[in-house]
Amino acid sequence: GAGVSQSPSNKVTEKGKDVELRCDPISGHTALYWYRQSLGQGLEFLIYFQGNSAPDKSGLPSDRFSAERTGGSVSTLTIQRTQQEDSAVYLCASSFGTGSPLDSGNTIYFGEGSWLTVV
Amino acid sequence: AQSVTQLGSHVSVSEGALVLLRCNYSSSVPPYLFWYVQYPNQGLQLLLKYTTGATLVKGINGFEAEFKKSETSFHLTKPSAHMSDAAEYFCAVSRRGGGNKLTFGTGTQLKVEL
């Protein structure tokens, strides 16, 4: 398994329920990102973890959204009290290093996404 | 704040024809620039990126893009389209010194017809 792994691949949940989405980055990657892809909205940045630094949470749309990264590896994105507008594909990505694209090793690799449908 | 505009949410070309996907950015300083491709039911894959140096960048699958500062553009081209190029293409920028946080355009769906 050399790529970014996300689970579940598909999730249907009822409005008001909490959901957890999991991301397993590529081994050794210190940076981890969450993005959301909605119909007609394109890709939105949600949150960014880099090593032991405080995460950049500037893209989280509301306080119902939170994310953790345990042990510098696996990350969980939690959405509380889901709403229909939360329906989207949630993409996780990872990369090496400090995050400068000048370093050819800092290519960001994306997972296949978790498709969330709130009914 | 940075933003990316991709003109044309859908582009259709004939197989063998030139592919041109347009991308313009807005940023106070020239950012790093990227093109990603997303095939159906797959994650995003980096096609190419511009960081510094030569403004014409070559990527995978025969694609290339040219950074034009005066036009704030980074259009993606391929001389001859192939059926396998049908996918969604995203232009993205990241701020110099701002880590790898990407701001994406809304995407262009490329259709290749026989």
Tab-separated table of N, CA, C and O in Angstrom, chain A:
chain	number	residue	atom	x	y	z
A	1	GLY	N	0.822	-1.187	0.000
A	1	GLY	CA	0.000	0.000	0.000
A	1	GLY	C	0.862	1.244	0.000
A	1	GLY	O	1.190	1.781	1.049
A	2	ALA	N	1.224	1.730	-1.160
A	2	ALA	CA	2.130	2.860	-1.240
A	2	ALA	C	1.414	4.197	-1.236
A	2	ALA	O	2.056	5.218	-1.060
A	3	GLY	N	0.101	4.204	-1.433
A	3	GLY	CA	-0.606	5.459	-1.594
A	3	GLY	C	-1.270	5.927	-0.315
A	3	GLY	O	-1.188	5.300	0.739
A	4	VAL	N	-1.966	7.076	-0.420
A	4	VAL	CA	-2.772	7.591	0.684
A	4	VAL	C	-4.065	6.779	0.744
A	4	VAL	O	-4.753	6.642	-0.274
A	5	SER	N	-4.360	6.273	1.904
A	5	SER	CA	-5.527	5.406	2.059
A	5	SER	C	-6.605	6.103	2.887
A	5	SER	O	-6.310	6.661	3.956
A	6	GLN	N	-7.842	6.092	2.373
A	6	GLN	CA	-8.942	6.730	3.075
A	6	GLN	C	-10.068	5.734	3.311
A	6	GLN	O	-10.350	4.885	2.473
A	7	SER	N	-10.717	5.895	4.463
A	7	SER	CA	-11.880	5.052	4.750
A	7	SER	C	-12.902	5.827	5.573
A	7	SER	O	-12.516	6.740	6.326
A	8	PRO	N	-14.196	5.528	5.424
A	8	PRO	CA	-14.735	4.641	4.397
A	8	PRO	C	-14.681	5.294	3.019
A	8	PRO	O	-14.538	6.506	2.917
A	9	SER	N	-14.812	4.513	1.991
A	9	SER	CA	-14.831	5.086	0.649
A	9	SER	C	-16.183	5.741	0.372
A	9	SER	O	-16.257	6.721	-0.369
A	10	ASN	N	-17.213	5.199	0.966
A	10	ASN	CA	-18.556	5.760	0.849
A	10	ASN	C	-19.256	5.709	2.199
A	10	ASN	O	-19.137	4.723	2.908
A	11	LYS	N	-19.968	6.789	2.523
A	11	LYS	CA	-20.703	6.828	3.775
A	11	LYS	C	-22.016	7.577	3.563
A	11	LYS	O	-22.011	8.711	3.060
A	12	VAL	N	-23.114	6.912	3.920
A	12	VAL	CA	-24.411	7.589	3.909
A	12	VAL	C	-24.842	7.715	5.356
A	12	VAL	O	-24.840	6.726	6.100
A	13	THR	N	-25.194	8.914	5.762
A	13	THR	CA	-25.568	9.133	7.150
A	13	THR	C	-26.806	10.004	7.223
A	13	THR	O	-27.117	10.753	6.285
A	14	GLU	N	-27.493	9.909	8.342
A	14	GLU	CA	-28.683	10.734	8.524
A	14	GLU	C	-28.295	12.101	9.075
A	14	GLU	O	-27.354	12.217	9.884
A	15	LYS	N	-29.035	13.078	8.649
A	15	LYS	CA	-28.825	14.436	9.146
A	15	LYS	C	-28.837	14.434	10.666
A	15	LYS	O	-29.679	13.796	11.291
A	16	GLY	N	-27.847	15.119	11.249
A	16	GLY	CA	-27.768	15.219	12.695
A	16	GLY	C	-26.807	14.222	13.334
A	16	GLY	O	-26.412	14.396	14.492
A	17	LYS	N	-26.425	13.202	12.583
A	17	LYS	CA	-25.484	12.218	13.125
A	17	LYS	C	-24.049	12.728	12.969
A	17	LYS	O	-23.763	13.581	12.141
A	18	ASP	N	-23.154	12.158	13.783
A	18	ASP	CA	-21.727	12.470	13.663
A	18	ASP	C	-21.072	11.438	12.740
A	18	ASP	O	-21.472	10.267	12.712
A	19	VAL	N	-20.060	11.867	11.999
A	19	VAL	CA	-19.291	10.936	11.159
A	19	VAL	C	-17.800	11.151	11.374
A	19	VAL	O	-17.357	12.252	11.707
A	20	GLU	N	-17.066	10.066	11.198
A	20	GLU	CA	-15.601	10.129	11.263
A	20	GLU	C	-15.032	9.573	9.971
A	20	GLU	O	-15.420	8.505	9.515
A	21	LEU	N	-14.107	10.309	9.405
A	21	LEU	CA	-13.440	9.889	8.179
A	21	LEU	C	-11.960	9.723	8.504
A	21	LEU	O	-11.357	10.583	9.138
A	22	ARG	N	-11.391	8.632	8.001
A	22	ARG	CA	-10.023	8.308	8.372
A	22	ARG	C	-9.076	8.450	7.189
A	22	ARG	O	-9.443	8.153	6.046
A	23	CYS	N	-7.856	8.883	7.489
A	23	CYS	CA	-6.832	9.004	6.452
A	23	CYS	C	-5.521	8.404	6.945
A	23	CYS	O	-5.033	8.755	8.022
A	24	ASP	N	-4.965	7.521	6.134
A	24	ASP	CA	-3.661	6.921	6.392
A	24	ASP	C	-2.695	7.488	5.358
A	24	ASP	O	-2.774	7.118	4.177
A	25	PRO	N	-1.790	8.373	5.754
A	25	PRO	CA	-0.910	8.988	4.753
A	25	PRO	C	0.169	8.011	4.299
A	25	PRO	O	0.331	6.934	4.874
A	26	ILE	N	0.911	8.426	3.312
A	26	ILE	CA	2.050	7.634	2.858
A	26	ILE	C	3.088	7.612	3.978
A	26	ILE	O	3.359	8.649	4.603
A	27	SER	N	3.657	6.439	4.219
A	27	SER	CA	4.611	6.287	5.302
A	27	SER	C	5.766	7.282	5.180
A	27	SER	O	6.371	7.422	4.106
A	28	GLY	N	6.059	7.987	6.275
A	28	GLY	CA	7.165	8.928	6.262
A	28	GLY	C	6.775	10.349	5.902
A	28	GLY	O	7.557	11.286	6.097
A	29	HIS	N	5.571	10.524	5.370
A	29	HIS	CA	5.130	11.879	5.025
A	29	HIS	C	4.779	12.642	6.302
A	29	HIS	O	4.008	12.183	7.119
A	30	THR	N	5.352	13.835	6.433
A	30	THR	CA	5.128	14.611	7.646
A	30	THR	C	3.969	15.592	7.511
A	30	THR	O	3.450	16.083	8.503
A	31	ALA	N	3.602	15.904	6.295
A	31	ALA	CA	2.500	16.842	6.071
A	31	ALA	C	1.246	16.087	5.649
A	31	ALA	O	1.315	15.153	4.841
A	32	LEU	N	0.099	16.509	6.187
A	32	LEU	CA	-1.177	15.873	5.857
A	32	LEU	C	-2.228	16.961	5.688
A	32	LEU	O	-2.278	17.911	6.464
A	33	TYR	N	-3.049	16.812	4.664
A	33	TYR	CA	-4.030	17.825	4.299
A	33	TYR	C	-5.406	17.179	4.140
A	33	TYR	O	-5.512	16.050	3.685
A	34	TRP	N	-6.427	17.951	4.481
A	34	TRP	CA	-7.798	17.566	4.163
A	34	TRP	C	-8.397	18.637	3.254
A	34	TRP	O	-8.266	19.844	3.525
A	35	TYR	N	-9.060	18.157	2.204
A	35	TYR	CA	-9.789	19.034	1.290
A	35	TYR	C	-11.209	18.488	1.133
A	35	TYR	O	-11.463	17.305	1.339
A	36	ARG	N	-12.104	19.361	0.721
A	36	ARG	CA	-13.479	18.952	0.444
A	36	ARG	C	-13.809	19.305	-1.007
A	36	ARG	O	-13.513	20.414	-1.467
A	37	GLN	N	-14.424	18.365	-1.688
A	37	GLN	CA	-14.797	18.575	-3.089
A	37	GLN	C	-16.307	18.457	-3.198
A	37	GLN	O	-16.868	17.373	-3.050
A	38	SER	N	-16.946	19.588	-3.449
A	38	SER	CA	-18.409	19.612	-3.566
A	38	SER	C	-18.787	19.928	-4.994
A	38	SER	O	-18.049	20.611	-5.702
A	39	LEU	N	-19.976	19.466	-5.392
A	39	LEU	CA	-20.467	19.759	-6.734
A	39	LEU	C	-20.599	21.271	-6.897
A	39	LEU	O	-21.252	21.935	-6.098
A	40	GLY	N	-19.974	21.779	-7.927
A	40	GLY	CA	-20.087	23.202	-8.218
A	40	GLY	C	-19.231	24.102	-7.346
A	40	GLY	O	-19.197	25.308	-7.550
A	41	GLN	N	-18.547	23.512	-6.368
A	41	GLN	CA	-17.732	24.323	-5.450
A	41	GLN	C	-16.243	24.115	-5.675
A	41	GLN	O	-15.439	24.826	-5.127
A	42	GLY	N	-15.893	23.119	-6.431
A	42	GLY	CA	-14.472	22.831	-6.591
A	42	GLY	C	-13.896	22.236	-5.322
A	42	GLY	O	-14.609	21.661	-4.495
A	43	LEU	N	-12.615	22.410	-5.156
A	43	LEU	CA	-11.895	21.833	-4.019
A	43	LEU	C	-11.595	22.912	-2.997
A	43	LEU	O	-10.993	23.932	-3.310
A	44	GLU	N	-12.018	22.664	-1.759
A	44	GLU	CA	-11.767	23.633	-0.692
A	44	GLU	C	-10.765	23.053	0.297
A	44	GLU	O	-10.952	21.916	0.744
A	45	PHE	N	-9.809	23.855	0.688
A	45	PHE	CA	-8.884	23.478	1.746
A	45	PHE	C	-9.617	23.470	3.078
A	45	PHE	O	-10.398	24.373	3.370
A	46	LEU	N	-9.368	22.450	3.881
A	46	LEU	CA	-9.980	22.378	5.206
A	46	LEU	C	-8.951	22.572	6.317
A	46	LEU	O	-9.073	23.486	7.140
A	47	ILE	N	-7.936	21.696	6.343
A	47	ILE	CA	-6.980	21.722	7.445
A	47	ILE	C	-5.657	21.106	6.998
A	47	ILE	O	-5.636	20.265	6.094
A	48	TYR	N	-4.565	21.520	7.632
A	48	TYR	CA	-3.222	21.106	7.240
A	48	TYR	C	-2.416	20.825	8.493
A	48	TYR	O	-2.335	21.664	9.387
A	49	PHE	N	-1.830	19.627	8.578
A	49	PHE	CA	-0.934	19.243	9.663
A	49	PHE	C	0.482	19.166	9.098
A	49	PHE	O	0.716	18.571	8.051
A	50	GLN	N	1.434	19.728	9.827
A	50	GLN	CA	2.837	19.630	9.438
A	50	GLN	C	3.647	19.253	10.665
A	50	GLN	O	3.836	20.073	11.566
A	51	GLY	N	4.094	18.008	10.694
A	51	GLY	CA	4.923	17.538	11.791
A	51	GLY	C	4.258	17.773	13.131
A	51	GLY	O	3.093	17.472	13.340
A	52	ASN	N	5.024	18.361	14.051
A	52	ASN	CA	4.512	18.628	15.393
A	52	ASN	C	3.973	20.039	15.563
A	52	ASN	O	3.607	20.440	16.675
A	53	SER	N	3.936	20.782	14.464
A	53	SER	CA	3.440	22.161	14.542
A	53	SER	C	1.929	22.179	14.752
A	53	SER	O	1.235	21.209	14.445
A	54	ALA	N	1.443	23.313	15.262
A	54	ALA	CA	-0.007	23.471	15.405
A	54	ALA	C	-0.642	23.430	14.019
A	54	ALA	O	-0.127	24.041	13.081
A	55	PRO	N	-1.745	22.713	13.854
A	55	PRO	CA	-2.352	22.610	12.529
A	55	PRO	C	-2.934	23.937	12.053
A	55	PRO	O	-3.343	24.777	12.849
A	56	ASP	N	-2.966	24.095	10.761
A	56	ASP	CA	-3.615	25.240	10.120
A	56	ASP	C	-5.072	24.861	9.889
A	56	ASP	O	-5.375	24.109	8.975
A	57	LYS	N	-5.958	25.403	10.712
A	57	LYS	CA	-7.375	25.041	10.660
A	57	LYS	C	-8.209	26.080	9.928
A	57	LYS	O	-9.436	26.090	10.030
A	58	SER	N	-7.542	26.957	9.196
A	58	SER	CA	-8.231	28.125	8.655
A	58	SER	C	-9.341	27.803	7.663
A	58	SER	O	-10.201	28.638	7.404
A	59	GLY	N	-9.345	26.594	7.110
A	59	GLY	CA	-10.355	26.237	6.125
A	59	GLY	C	-11.568	25.513	6.681
A	59	GLY	O	-12.534	25.266	5.950
A	60	LEU	N	-11.563	25.187	7.942
A	60	LEU	CA	-12.707	24.457	8.506
A	60	LEU	C	-13.939	25.358	8.449
A	60	LEU	O	-13.913	26.481	8.956
A	61	PRO	N	-15.038	24.879	7.870
A	61	PRO	CA	-16.188	25.757	7.613
A	61	PRO	C	-17.001	26.119	8.849
A	61	PRO	O	-17.698	27.129	8.840
A	62	SER	N	-16.961	25.296	9.873
A	62	SER	CA	-17.712	25.605	11.091
A	62	SER	C	-17.132	24.806	12.245
A	62	SER	O	-16.275	23.937	12.039
A	63	ASP	N	-17.598	25.099	13.454
A	63	ASP	CA	-17.071	24.374	14.620
A	63	ASP	C	-17.620	22.956	14.714
A	63	ASP	O	-17.257	22.202	15.624
A	64	ARG	N	-18.452	22.564	13.750
A	64	ARG	CA	-18.878	21.160	13.717
A	64	ARG	C	-17.780	20.262	13.133
A	64	ARG	O	-17.839	19.053	13.260
A	65	PHE	N	-16.806	20.899	12.497
A	65	PHE	CA	-15.713	20.169	11.853
A	65	PHE	C	-14.473	20.207	12.745
A	65	PHE	O	-14.098	21.267	13.252
A	66	SER	N	-13.843	19.057	12.909
A	66	SER	CA	-12.581	19.007	13.638
A	66	SER	C	-11.737	17.884	13.054
A	66	SER	O	-12.250	16.987	12.375
A	67	ALA	N	-10.449	17.940	13.308
A	67	ALA	CA	-9.553	16.888	12.814
A	67	ALA	C	-8.430	16.692	13.804
A	67	ALA	O	-7.999	17.626	14.482
A	68	GLU	N	-7.983	15.450	13.866
A	68	GLU	CA	-6.853	15.092	14.720
A	68	GLU	C	-5.856	14.313	13.890
A	68	GLU	O	-6.222	13.654	12.917
A	69	ARG	N	-4.622	14.370	14.347
A	69	ARG	CA	-3.603	13.528	13.737
A	69	ARG	C	-2.812	12.908	14.875
A	69	ARG	O	-2.081	13.604	15.581
A	70	THR	N	-2.976	11.612	15.036
A	70	THR	CA	-2.368	10.931	16.173
A	70	THR	C	-0.997	10.369	15.792
A	70	THR	O	-0.844	9.723	14.747
A	71	GLY	N	-0.018	10.635	16.640
A	71	GLY	CA	1.310	10.068	16.437
A	71	GLY	C	1.972	10.505	15.153
A	71	GLY	O	2.885	9.832	14.654
A	72	GLY	N	1.535	11.620	14.616
A	72	GLY	CA	2.129	12.119	13.384
A	72	GLY	C	1.829	11.290	12.166
A	72	GLY	O	2.492	11.433	11.127
A	73	SER	N	0.818	10.420	12.257
A	73	SER	CA	0.515	9.564	11.119
A	73	SER	C	-0.965	9.663	10.745
A	73	SER	O	-1.369	10.617	10.096
A	74	VAL	N	-1.751	8.729	11.219
A	74	VAL	CA	-3.161	8.654	10.842
A	74	VAL	C	-3.927	9.895	11.297
A	74	VAL	O	-3.675	10.443	12.371
A	75	SER	N	-4.854	10.317	10.454
A	75	SER	CA	-5.696	11.466	10.795
A	75	SER	C	-7.165	11.084	10.711
A	75	SER	O	-7.558	10.259	9.879
A	76	THR	N	-7.963	11.713	11.581
A	76	THR	CA	-9.418	11.523	11.556
A	76	THR	C	-10.076	12.881	11.432
A	76	THR	O	-9.775	13.798	12.206
A	77	LEU	N	-10.957	13.001	10.452
A	77	LEU	CA	-11.780	14.198	10.284
A	77	LEU	C	-13.160	13.867	10.838
A	77	LEU	O	-13.765	12.875	10.415
A	78	THR	N	-13.618	14.663	11.787
A	78	THR	CA	-14.920	14.424	12.425
A	78	THR	C	-15.881	15.549	12.073
A	78	THR	O	-15.518	16.727	12.158
A	79	ILE	N	-17.066	15.160	11.661
A	79	ILE	CA	-18.127	16.139	11.397
A	79	ILE	C	-19.264	15.814	12.360
A	79	ILE	O	-19.831	14.718	12.334
A	80	GLN	N	-19.578	16.781	13.205
A	80	GLN	CA	-20.648	16.578	14.192
A	80	GLN	C	-21.953	17.144	13.648
A	80	GLN	O	-21.965	18.119	12.885
A	81	ARG	N	-23.043	16.516	14.051
A	81	ARG	CA	-24.399	17.008	13.700
A	81	ARG	C	-24.458	17.340	12.202
A	81	ARG	O	-24.747	18.462	11.797
A	82	THR	N	-24.214	16.326	11.389
A	82	THR	CA	-24.096	16.545	9.948
A	82	THR	C	-25.332	17.211	9.363
A	82	THR	O	-26.470	16.982	9.800
A	83	GLN	N	-25.073	18.029	8.355
A	83	GLN	CA	-26.118	18.722	7.609
A	83	GLN	C	-26.040	18.276	6.145
A	83	GLN	O	-24.997	17.790	5.692
A	84	GLN	N	-27.117	18.491	5.402
A	84	GLN	CA	-27.122	18.059	4.003
A	84	GLN	C	-26.042	18.764	3.193
A	84	GLN	O	-25.469	18.170	2.271
A	85	GLU	N	-25.726	19.995	3.557
A	85	GLU	CA	-24.690	20.708	2.802
A	85	GLU	C	-23.287	20.163	3.053
A	85	GLU	O	-22.325	20.572	2.391
A	86	ASP	N	-23.163	19.226	4.020
A	86	ASP	CA	-21.869	18.588	4.253
A	86	ASP	C	-21.602	17.480	3.231
A	86	ASP	O	-20.487	16.954	3.158
A	87	SER	N	-22.610	17.119	2.458
A	87	SER	CA	-22.442	16.072	1.438
A	87	SER	C	-21.373	16.512	0.436
A	87	SER	O	-21.473	17.574	-0.177
A	88	ALA	N	-20.350	15.676	0.293
A	88	ALA	CA	-19.208	16.022	-0.561
A	88	ALA	C	-18.241	14.846	-0.565
A	88	ALA	O	-18.442	13.858	0.139
A	89	VAL	N	-17.200	15.002	-1.361
A	89	VAL	CA	-16.072	14.062	-1.286
A	89	VAL	C	-15.000	14.716	-0.424
A	89	VAL	O	-14.609	15.854	-0.686
A	90	TYR	N	-14.542	14.011	0.572
A	90	TYR	CA	-13.503	14.526	1.452
A	90	TYR	C	-12.187	13.856	1.063
A	90	TYR	O	-12.048	12.636	1.148
A	91	LEU	N	-11.260	14.683	0.606
A	91	LEU	CA	-9.986	14.184	0.097
A	91	LEU	C	-8.884	14.432	1.104
A	91	LEU	O	-8.770	15.531	1.663
A	92	CYS	N	-8.075	13.421	1.312
A	92	CYS	CA	-6.900	13.554	2.157
A	92	CYS	C	-5.669	13.503	1.266
A	92	CYS	O	-5.683	12.846	0.203
A	93	ALA	N	-4.626	14.191	1.669
A	93	ALA	CA	-3.383	14.193	0.898
A	93	ALA	C	-2.203	14.254	1.859
A	93	ALA	O	-2.355	14.665	3.016
A	94	SER	N	-1.043	13.834	1.382
A	94	SER	CA	0.145	13.924	2.222
A	94	SER	C	1.365	14.261	1.379
A	94	SER	O	1.362	14.072	0.150
A	95	SER	N	2.405	14.755	2.052
A	95	SER	CA	3.653	15.056	1.359
A	95	SER	C	4.804	15.004	2.356
A	95	SER	O	4.609	15.055	3.573
A	96	PHE	N	6.014	14.940	1.809
A	96	PHE	CA	7.211	14.987	2.631
A	96	PHE	C	7.489	16.406	3.081
A	96	PHE	O	6.955	17.369	2.544
A	97	GLY	N	8.394	16.546	3.991
A	97	GLY	CA	9.145	17.759	4.225
A	97	GLY	C	8.379	18.932	4.764
A	97	GLY	O	7.277	18.830	5.285
A	98	THR	N	8.985	20.082	4.611
A	98	THR	CA	8.436	21.276	5.225
A	98	THR	C	7.397	21.947	4.358
A	98	THR	O	6.837	22.956	4.754
A	99	GLY	N	7.181	21.422	3.188
A	99	GLY	CA	6.055	21.935	2.415
A	99	GLY	C	6.405	22.892	1.304
A	99	GLY	O	5.518	23.470	0.711
A	100	SER	N	7.682	23.064	0.986
A	100	SER	CA	7.986	23.965	-0.121
A	100	SER	C	7.935	23.211	-1.441
A	100	SER	O	8.622	22.209	-1.621
A	101	PRO	N	7.138	23.696	-2.397
A	101	PRO	CA	7.092	23.041	-3.711
A	101	PRO	C	8.423	23.129	-4.447
A	101	PRO	O	8.599	22.480	-5.463
A	102	LEU	N	9.364	23.964	-3.932
A	102	LEU	CA	10.671	24.042	-4.578
A	102	LEU	C	11.403	22.715	-4.467
A	102	LEU	O	12.259	22.404	-5.276
A	103	ASP	N	11.073	21.966	-3.442
A	103	ASP	CA	11.670	20.661	-3.243
A	103	ASP	C	10.863	19.657	-4.055
A	103	ASP	O	9.682	19.463	-3.810
A	104	SER	N	11.526	19.039	-5.006
A	104	SER	CA	10.789	18.117	-5.881
A	104	SER	C	10.183	16.970	-5.095
A	104	SER	O	9.264	16.313	-5.546
A	105	GLY	N	10.706	16.724	-3.904
A	105	GLY	CA	10.148	15.656	-3.099
A	105	GLY	C	8.879	16.042	-2.393
A	105	GLY	O	8.294	15.238	-1.677
A	106	ASN	N	8.460	17.267	-2.558
A	106	ASN	CA	7.284	17.727	-1.832
A	106	ASN	C	6.014	17.642	-2.646
A	106	ASN	O	5.066	18.367	-2.384
A	107	THR	N	5.982	16.764	-3.611
A	107	THR	CA	4.742	16.546	-4.349
A	107	THR	C	3.670	16.067	-3.377
A	107	THR	O	3.920	15.237	-2.507
A	108	ILE	N	2.471	16.633	-3.521
A	108	ILE	CA	1.341	16.221	-2.688
A	108	ILE	C	0.642	15.051	-3.366
A	108	ILE	O	0.304	15.126	-4.547
A	109	TYR	N	0.431	13.995	-2.614
A	109	TYR	CA	-0.258	12.808	-3.119
A	109	TYR	C	-1.635	12.740	-2.480
A	109	TYR	O	-1.772	12.828	-1.261
A	110	PHE	N	-2.647	12.557	-3.312
A	110	PHE	CA	-4.027	12.527	-2.846
A	110	PHE	C	-4.550	11.101	-2.758
A	110	PHE	O	-4.215	10.243	-3.579
A	111	GLY	N	-5.412	10.887	-1.779
A	111	GLY	CA	-6.171	9.645	-1.719
A	111	GLY	C	-7.361	9.703	-2.654
A	111	GLY	O	-7.602	10.728	-3.312
A	112	GLU	N	-8.127	8.623	-2.697
A	112	GLU	CA	-9.275	8.549	-3.605
A	112	GLU	C	-10.516	9.210	-3.019
A	112	GLU	O	-11.502	9.379	-3.722
A	113	GLY	N	-10.452	9.566	-1.766
A	113	GLY	CA	-11.553	10.307	-1.175
A	113	GLY	C	-12.572	9.452	-0.452
A	113	GLY	O	-12.691	8.246	-0.695
A	114	SER	N	-13.278	10.094	0.446
A	114	SER	CA	-14.435	9.486	1.134
A	114	SER	C	-15.668	10.246	0.681
A	114	SER	O	-15.758	11.465	0.883
A	115	TRP	N	-16.597	9.523	0.041
A	115	TRP	CA	-17.829	10.137	-0.456
A	115	TRP	C	-18.853	10.140	0.670
A	115	TRP	O	-19.305	9.084	1.108
A	116	LEU	N	-19.224	11.323	1.123
A	116	LEU	CA	-20.190	11.449	2.207
A	116	LEU	C	-21.515	11.962	1.667
A	116	LEU	O	-21.545	12.990	0.992
A	117	THR	N	-22.579	11.239	1.985
A	117	THR	CA	-23.921	11.681	1.621
A	117	THR	C	-24.737	11.799	2.897
A	117	THR	O	-24.851	10.830	3.660
A	118	VAL	N	-25.289	12.976	3.125
A	118	VAL	CA	-26.128	13.216	4.300
A	118	VAL	C	-27.579	13.292	3.836
A	118	VAL	O	-27.928	14.131	2.995
A	119	VAL	N	-28.412	12.396	4.376
A	119	VAL	CA	-29.806	12.333	3.916
A	119	VAL	C	-30.766	12.775	5.025
A	119	VAL	O	-30.387	12.857	6.183
